[in-house]
Short mmCIF file of C-alpha atoms in Angstrom, two decimals:
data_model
loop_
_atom_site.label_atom_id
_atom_site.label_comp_id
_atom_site.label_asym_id
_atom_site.label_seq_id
_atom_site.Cartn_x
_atom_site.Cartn_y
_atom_site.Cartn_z
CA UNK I 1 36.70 192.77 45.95
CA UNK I 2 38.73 192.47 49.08
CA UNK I 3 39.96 189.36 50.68
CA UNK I 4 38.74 189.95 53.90
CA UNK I 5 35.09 190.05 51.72
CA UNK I 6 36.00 186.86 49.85
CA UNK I 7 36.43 184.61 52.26
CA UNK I 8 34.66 186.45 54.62
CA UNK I 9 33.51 183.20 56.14
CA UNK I 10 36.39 181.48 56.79
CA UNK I 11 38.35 184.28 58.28
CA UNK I 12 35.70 185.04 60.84
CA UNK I 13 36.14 181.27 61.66
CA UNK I 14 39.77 181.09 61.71
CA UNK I 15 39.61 184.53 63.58
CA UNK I 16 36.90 184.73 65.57
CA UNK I 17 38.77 187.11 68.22
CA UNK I 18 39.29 189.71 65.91
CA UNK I 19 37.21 192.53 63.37
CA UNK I 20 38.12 191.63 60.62
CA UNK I 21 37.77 195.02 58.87
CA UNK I 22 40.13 196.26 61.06
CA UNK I 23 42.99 193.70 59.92
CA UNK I 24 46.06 194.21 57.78
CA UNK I 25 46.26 192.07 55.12
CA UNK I 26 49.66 191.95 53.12
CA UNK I 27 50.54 190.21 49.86
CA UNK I 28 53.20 188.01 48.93
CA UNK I 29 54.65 186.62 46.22
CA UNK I 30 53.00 183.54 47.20
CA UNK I 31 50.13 184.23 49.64
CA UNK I 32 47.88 186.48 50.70
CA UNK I 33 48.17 187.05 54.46
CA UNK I 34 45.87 188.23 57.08
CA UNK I 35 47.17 189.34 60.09
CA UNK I 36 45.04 188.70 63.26
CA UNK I 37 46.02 189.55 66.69
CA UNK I 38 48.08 186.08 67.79
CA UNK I 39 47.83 184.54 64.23
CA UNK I 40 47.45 184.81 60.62
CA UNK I 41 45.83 183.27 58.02
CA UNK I 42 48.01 182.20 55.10
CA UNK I 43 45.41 182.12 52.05
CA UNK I 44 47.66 180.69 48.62
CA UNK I 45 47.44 182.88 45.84
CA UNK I 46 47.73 179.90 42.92
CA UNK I 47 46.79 176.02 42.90
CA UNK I 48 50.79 175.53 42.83
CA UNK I 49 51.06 177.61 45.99
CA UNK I 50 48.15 175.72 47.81
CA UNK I 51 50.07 172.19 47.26
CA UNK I 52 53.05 173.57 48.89
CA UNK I 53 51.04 173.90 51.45
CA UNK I 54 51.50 170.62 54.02
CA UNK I 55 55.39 170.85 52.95
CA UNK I 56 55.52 174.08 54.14
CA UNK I 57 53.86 173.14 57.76
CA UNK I 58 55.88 169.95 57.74
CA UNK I 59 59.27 172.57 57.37
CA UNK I 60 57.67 175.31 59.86
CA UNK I 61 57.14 171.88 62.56
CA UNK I 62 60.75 171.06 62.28
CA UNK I 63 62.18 174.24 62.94
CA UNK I 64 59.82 175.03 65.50
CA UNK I 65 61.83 172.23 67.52
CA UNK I 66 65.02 173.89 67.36
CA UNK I 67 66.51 176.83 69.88
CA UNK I 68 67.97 179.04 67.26
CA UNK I 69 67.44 182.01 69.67
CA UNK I 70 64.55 183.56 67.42
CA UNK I 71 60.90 182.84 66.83
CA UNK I 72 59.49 181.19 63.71
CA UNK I 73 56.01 180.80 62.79
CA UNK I 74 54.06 177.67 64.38
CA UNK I 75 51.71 175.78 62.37
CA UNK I 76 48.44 175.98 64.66
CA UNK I 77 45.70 174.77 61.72
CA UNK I 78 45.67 173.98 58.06
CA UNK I 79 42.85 173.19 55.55
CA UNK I 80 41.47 169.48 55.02
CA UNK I 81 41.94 168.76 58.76
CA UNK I 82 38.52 168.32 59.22
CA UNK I 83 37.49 167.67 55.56
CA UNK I 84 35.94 170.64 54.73
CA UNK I 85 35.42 171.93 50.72
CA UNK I 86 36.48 175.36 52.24
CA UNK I 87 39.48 177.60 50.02
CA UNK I 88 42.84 175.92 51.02
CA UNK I 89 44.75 177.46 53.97
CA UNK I 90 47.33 177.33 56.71
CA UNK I 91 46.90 179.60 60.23
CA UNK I 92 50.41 179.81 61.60
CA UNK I 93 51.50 181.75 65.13
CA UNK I 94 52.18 185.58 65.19
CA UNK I 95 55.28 186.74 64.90
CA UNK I 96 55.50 189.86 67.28
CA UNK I 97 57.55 192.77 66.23
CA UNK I 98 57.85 194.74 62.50
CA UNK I 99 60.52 194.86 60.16
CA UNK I 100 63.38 196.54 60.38
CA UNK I 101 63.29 200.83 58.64
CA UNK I 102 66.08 201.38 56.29
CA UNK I 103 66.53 204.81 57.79
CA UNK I 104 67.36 202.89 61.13
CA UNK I 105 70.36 202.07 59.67
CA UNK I 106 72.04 205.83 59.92
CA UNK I 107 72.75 204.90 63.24
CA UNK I 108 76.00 203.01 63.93
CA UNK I 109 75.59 201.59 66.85
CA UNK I 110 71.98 200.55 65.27
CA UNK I 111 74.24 198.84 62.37
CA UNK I 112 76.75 197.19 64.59
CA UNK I 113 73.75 195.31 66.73
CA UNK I 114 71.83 194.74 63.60
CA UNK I 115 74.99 192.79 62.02
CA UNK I 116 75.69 191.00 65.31
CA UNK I 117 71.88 189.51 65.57
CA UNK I 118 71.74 188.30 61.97
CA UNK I 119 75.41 187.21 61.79
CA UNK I 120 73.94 184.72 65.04
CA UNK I 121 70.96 184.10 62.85
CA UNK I 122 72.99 183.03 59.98
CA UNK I 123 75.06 180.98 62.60
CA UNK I 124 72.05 179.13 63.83
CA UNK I 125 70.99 178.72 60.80
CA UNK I 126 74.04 176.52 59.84
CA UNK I 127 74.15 174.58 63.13
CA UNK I 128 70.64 173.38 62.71
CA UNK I 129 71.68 172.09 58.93
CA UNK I 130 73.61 169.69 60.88
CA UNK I 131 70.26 168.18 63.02
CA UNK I 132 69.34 164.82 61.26
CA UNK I 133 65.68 165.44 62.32
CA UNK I 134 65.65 168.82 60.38
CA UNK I 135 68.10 167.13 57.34
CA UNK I 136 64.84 164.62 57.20
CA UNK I 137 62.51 166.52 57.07
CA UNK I 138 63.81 169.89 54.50
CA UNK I 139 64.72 169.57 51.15
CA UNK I 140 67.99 169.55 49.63
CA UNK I 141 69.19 171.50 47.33
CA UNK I 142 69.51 169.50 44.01
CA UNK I 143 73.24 169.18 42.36
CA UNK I 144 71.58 170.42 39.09
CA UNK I 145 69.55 173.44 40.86
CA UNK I 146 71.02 176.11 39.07
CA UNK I 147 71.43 174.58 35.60
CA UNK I 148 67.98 173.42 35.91
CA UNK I 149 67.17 176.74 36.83
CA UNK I 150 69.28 178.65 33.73
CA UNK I 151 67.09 176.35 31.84
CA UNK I 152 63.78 177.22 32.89
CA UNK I 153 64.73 181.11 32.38
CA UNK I 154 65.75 180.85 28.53
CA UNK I 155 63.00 178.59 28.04
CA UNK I 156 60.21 180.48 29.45
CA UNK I 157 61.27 183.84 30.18
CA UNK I 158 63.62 184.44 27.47
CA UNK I 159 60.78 185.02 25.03
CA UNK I 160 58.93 187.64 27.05
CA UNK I 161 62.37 189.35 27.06
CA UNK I 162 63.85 192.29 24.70
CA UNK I 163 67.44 191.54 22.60
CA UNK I 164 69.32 193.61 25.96
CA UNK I 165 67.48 191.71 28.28
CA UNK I 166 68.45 188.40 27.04
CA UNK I 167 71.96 190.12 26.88
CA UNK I 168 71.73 191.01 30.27
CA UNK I 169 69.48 187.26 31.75
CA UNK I 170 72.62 185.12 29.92
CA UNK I 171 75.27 187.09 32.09
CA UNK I 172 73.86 186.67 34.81
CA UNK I 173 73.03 182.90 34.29
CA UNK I 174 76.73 182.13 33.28
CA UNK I 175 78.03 183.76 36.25
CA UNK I 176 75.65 181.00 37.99
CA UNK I 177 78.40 178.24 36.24
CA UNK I 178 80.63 178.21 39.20
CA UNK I 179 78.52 177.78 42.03
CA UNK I 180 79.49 175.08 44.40
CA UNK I 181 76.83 172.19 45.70
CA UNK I 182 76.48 173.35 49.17
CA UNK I 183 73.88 171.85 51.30
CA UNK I 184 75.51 172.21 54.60
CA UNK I 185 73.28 174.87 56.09
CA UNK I 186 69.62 175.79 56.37
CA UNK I 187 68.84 178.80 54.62
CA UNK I 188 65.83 180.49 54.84
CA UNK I 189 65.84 181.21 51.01
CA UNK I 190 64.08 185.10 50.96
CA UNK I 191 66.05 186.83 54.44
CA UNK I 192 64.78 190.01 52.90
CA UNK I 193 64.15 193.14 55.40
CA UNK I 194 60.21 192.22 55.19
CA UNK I 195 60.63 188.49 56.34
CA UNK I 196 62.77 189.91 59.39
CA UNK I 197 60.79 191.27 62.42
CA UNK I 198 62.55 193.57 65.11
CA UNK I 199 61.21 194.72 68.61
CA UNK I 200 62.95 197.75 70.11
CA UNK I 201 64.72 197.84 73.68
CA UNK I 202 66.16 200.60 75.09
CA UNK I 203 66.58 202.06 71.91
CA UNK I 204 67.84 199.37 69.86
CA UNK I 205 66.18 196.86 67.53
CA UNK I 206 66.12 193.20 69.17
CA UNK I 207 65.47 190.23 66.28
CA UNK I 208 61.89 189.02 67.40
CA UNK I 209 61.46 186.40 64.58
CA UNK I 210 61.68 185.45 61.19
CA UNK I 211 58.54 184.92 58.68
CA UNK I 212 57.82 183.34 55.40
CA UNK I 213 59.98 179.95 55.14
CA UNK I 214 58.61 179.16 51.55
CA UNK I 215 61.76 178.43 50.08
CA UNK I 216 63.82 176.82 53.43
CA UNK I 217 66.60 174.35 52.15
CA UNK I 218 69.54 172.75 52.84
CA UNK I 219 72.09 174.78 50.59
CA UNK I 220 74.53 177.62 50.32
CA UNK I 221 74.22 180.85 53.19
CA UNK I 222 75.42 182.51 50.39
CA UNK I 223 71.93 183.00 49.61
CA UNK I 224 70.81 184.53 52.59
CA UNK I 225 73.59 186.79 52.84
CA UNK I 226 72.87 187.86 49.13
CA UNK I 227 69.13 188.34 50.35
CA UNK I 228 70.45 190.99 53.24
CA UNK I 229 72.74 192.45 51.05
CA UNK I 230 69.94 193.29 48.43
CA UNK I 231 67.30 194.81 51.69
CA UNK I 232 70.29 196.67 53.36
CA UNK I 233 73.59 197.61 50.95
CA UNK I 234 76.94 196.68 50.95
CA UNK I 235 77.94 198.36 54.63
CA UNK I 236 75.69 196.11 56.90
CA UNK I 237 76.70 192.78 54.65
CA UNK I 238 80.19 193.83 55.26
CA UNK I 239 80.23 194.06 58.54
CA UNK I 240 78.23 190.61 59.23
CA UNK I 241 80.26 189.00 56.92
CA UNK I 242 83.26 189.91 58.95
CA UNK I 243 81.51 189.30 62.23
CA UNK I 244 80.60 185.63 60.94
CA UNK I 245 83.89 185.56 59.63
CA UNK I 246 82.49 184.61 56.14
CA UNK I 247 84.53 187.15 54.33
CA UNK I 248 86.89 185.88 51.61
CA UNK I 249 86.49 186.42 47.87
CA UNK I 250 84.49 182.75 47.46
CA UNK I 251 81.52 183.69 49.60
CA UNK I 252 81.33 187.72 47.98
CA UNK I 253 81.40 185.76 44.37
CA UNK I 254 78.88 183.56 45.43
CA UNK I 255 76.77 186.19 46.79
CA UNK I 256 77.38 188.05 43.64
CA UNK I 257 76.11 185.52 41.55
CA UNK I 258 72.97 184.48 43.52
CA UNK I 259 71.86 188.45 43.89
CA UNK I 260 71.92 188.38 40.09
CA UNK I 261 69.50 185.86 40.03
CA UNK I 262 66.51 187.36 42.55
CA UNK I 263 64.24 189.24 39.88
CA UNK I 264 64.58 186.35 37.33
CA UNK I 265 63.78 184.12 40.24
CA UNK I 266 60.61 185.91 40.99
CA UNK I 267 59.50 186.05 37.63
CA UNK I 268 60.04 182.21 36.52
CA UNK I 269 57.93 181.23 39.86
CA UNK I 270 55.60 183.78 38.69
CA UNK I 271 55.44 182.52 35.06
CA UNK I 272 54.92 178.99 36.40
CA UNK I 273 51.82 180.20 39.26
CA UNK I 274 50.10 182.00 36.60
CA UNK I 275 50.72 185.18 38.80
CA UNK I 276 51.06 187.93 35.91
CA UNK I 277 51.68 190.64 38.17
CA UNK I 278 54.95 189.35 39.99
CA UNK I 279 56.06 188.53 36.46
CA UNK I 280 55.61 192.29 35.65
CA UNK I 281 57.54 193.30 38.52
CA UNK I 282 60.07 190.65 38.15
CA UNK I 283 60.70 191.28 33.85
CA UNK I 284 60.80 195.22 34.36
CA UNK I 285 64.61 195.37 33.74
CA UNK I 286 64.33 192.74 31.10
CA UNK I 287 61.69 194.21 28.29
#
């Protein structure tokens, strides 16, 4: 049965200028979302999900504050505002615009204004890590993040895995070892080609906005620029790298290390939601 049947109700509330048959709804790794005209309708897929809920508007409110020269989503309406028993949910702002096609890329002068817009993204990004208002209101990465992490992993992933994927999990986790405590920055957390939306001008993409600020801290770019290297290859992370003038061997080991980590990351948030089909997808190379 379909979402838009489900909660059927609700939607037609939360969207009542739109059909709702004729709405695209798209699933996350967290929510399900349902795209109306000038918002959508962020509808958690786990109990764990739905009490990340008010820290997630709380982030989205704080950003919304800041000119970082692209559009993030605004929290217009969340569940329990007027004490309803209805299923748990946040409506945020549209984001106009689509993500980015990989094919765009065969274009260089496509690649060079790509690089340029999300090496000022990444820029941005950092500049608002230094706002006390935003510092106050985001989390911080923890000192112990990614030993915490490594735990989790061979504790609850480790026996869903085969002899070469525990082979393969502890390399990656020991490369983790030399990470430094960064918090300097705000980083998105998942700058993946779907979260990044793209309106085209005179034939060439123009950043509209960014989506999806689940996982916003205050740590290491490092993991944003391992995020763009994993949606768009090694050319385009090159060339914002040297743009941003981020490029020395510290930031491509870091980025090394922290792409390592992405499908083990999906799966221990999926073990941990009860979502067994991102934990699928996420243990594929590791059974």
């Amino acid at each position: 049965m379909s979402i838009r049947t489900t909660h059927r109700a609700l939607l037609s509330r939360l969207l009542p200028d739109d059909k709702l048959d004729d709405l695209a709804v798209r699933q996350g790794q967290f929510h399900t979302v349902v795209i109306g005209t000038n918002r959508v309708v962020c509808l958690p897929r786990s109990r764990a999900a739905a009490a990340r809920l008010p820290q997630r508007a709380a982030a989205l409110h704080a950003l919304a504050g800041l000119d970082l020269g692209f559009r993030t989503p605004e929290p217009l309406l969340q569940s329990g505002t007027h004490g309803t028993d209805e299923a748990p949910f946040l409506v945020l702002s549209r984001i106009p615009g689509e993500p980015l096609e990989t094919e765009a890329l065969n274009d260089a002068q496509v690649v060079d204004t790509v690089a340029t817009q999300y090496a000022t993204l990444l820029s941005a990004l950092a500049h608002a890590g230094t706002d006390e208002t935003v510092r106050a209101v985001l989390p911080h990465a923890s000192a112990d993040r990614w030993r915490r992490f490594a735990q989790g992993v061979r504790a609850e992933l480790f026996p869903l895995m085969s002899v070469s994927g525990h082979l393969r999990a502890e390399r990656e986790l020991t490369a983790l070892d030399s990470l430094p405590h960064l918090t300097q920055a705000v980083v998105h957390g998942d700058l993946g080609a779907e979260n990044v939306h793209w309106e085209w001008e005179h034939g060439l993409p123009r950043l509209s906005g960014v989506l999806d600020w689940d996982g916003v801290t205050l740590s290491d770019p490092a993991e944003d620029l391992a995020a763009i290297s994993a949606s768009y290859g090694p050319e385009l992370l090159d060339r914002v790298l040297t743009l941003g003038n981020w490029a020395n061997h510290g930031v491509l080991t870091r980025i090394a290390a922290i792409r390592g980590t992405f499908a083990l990351q999906q799966a221990l948030y999926a073990v941990r939601d009860g979502d067994e089909e991102e934990l699928v997808d996420g243990l594929a190379d590791y059974r």
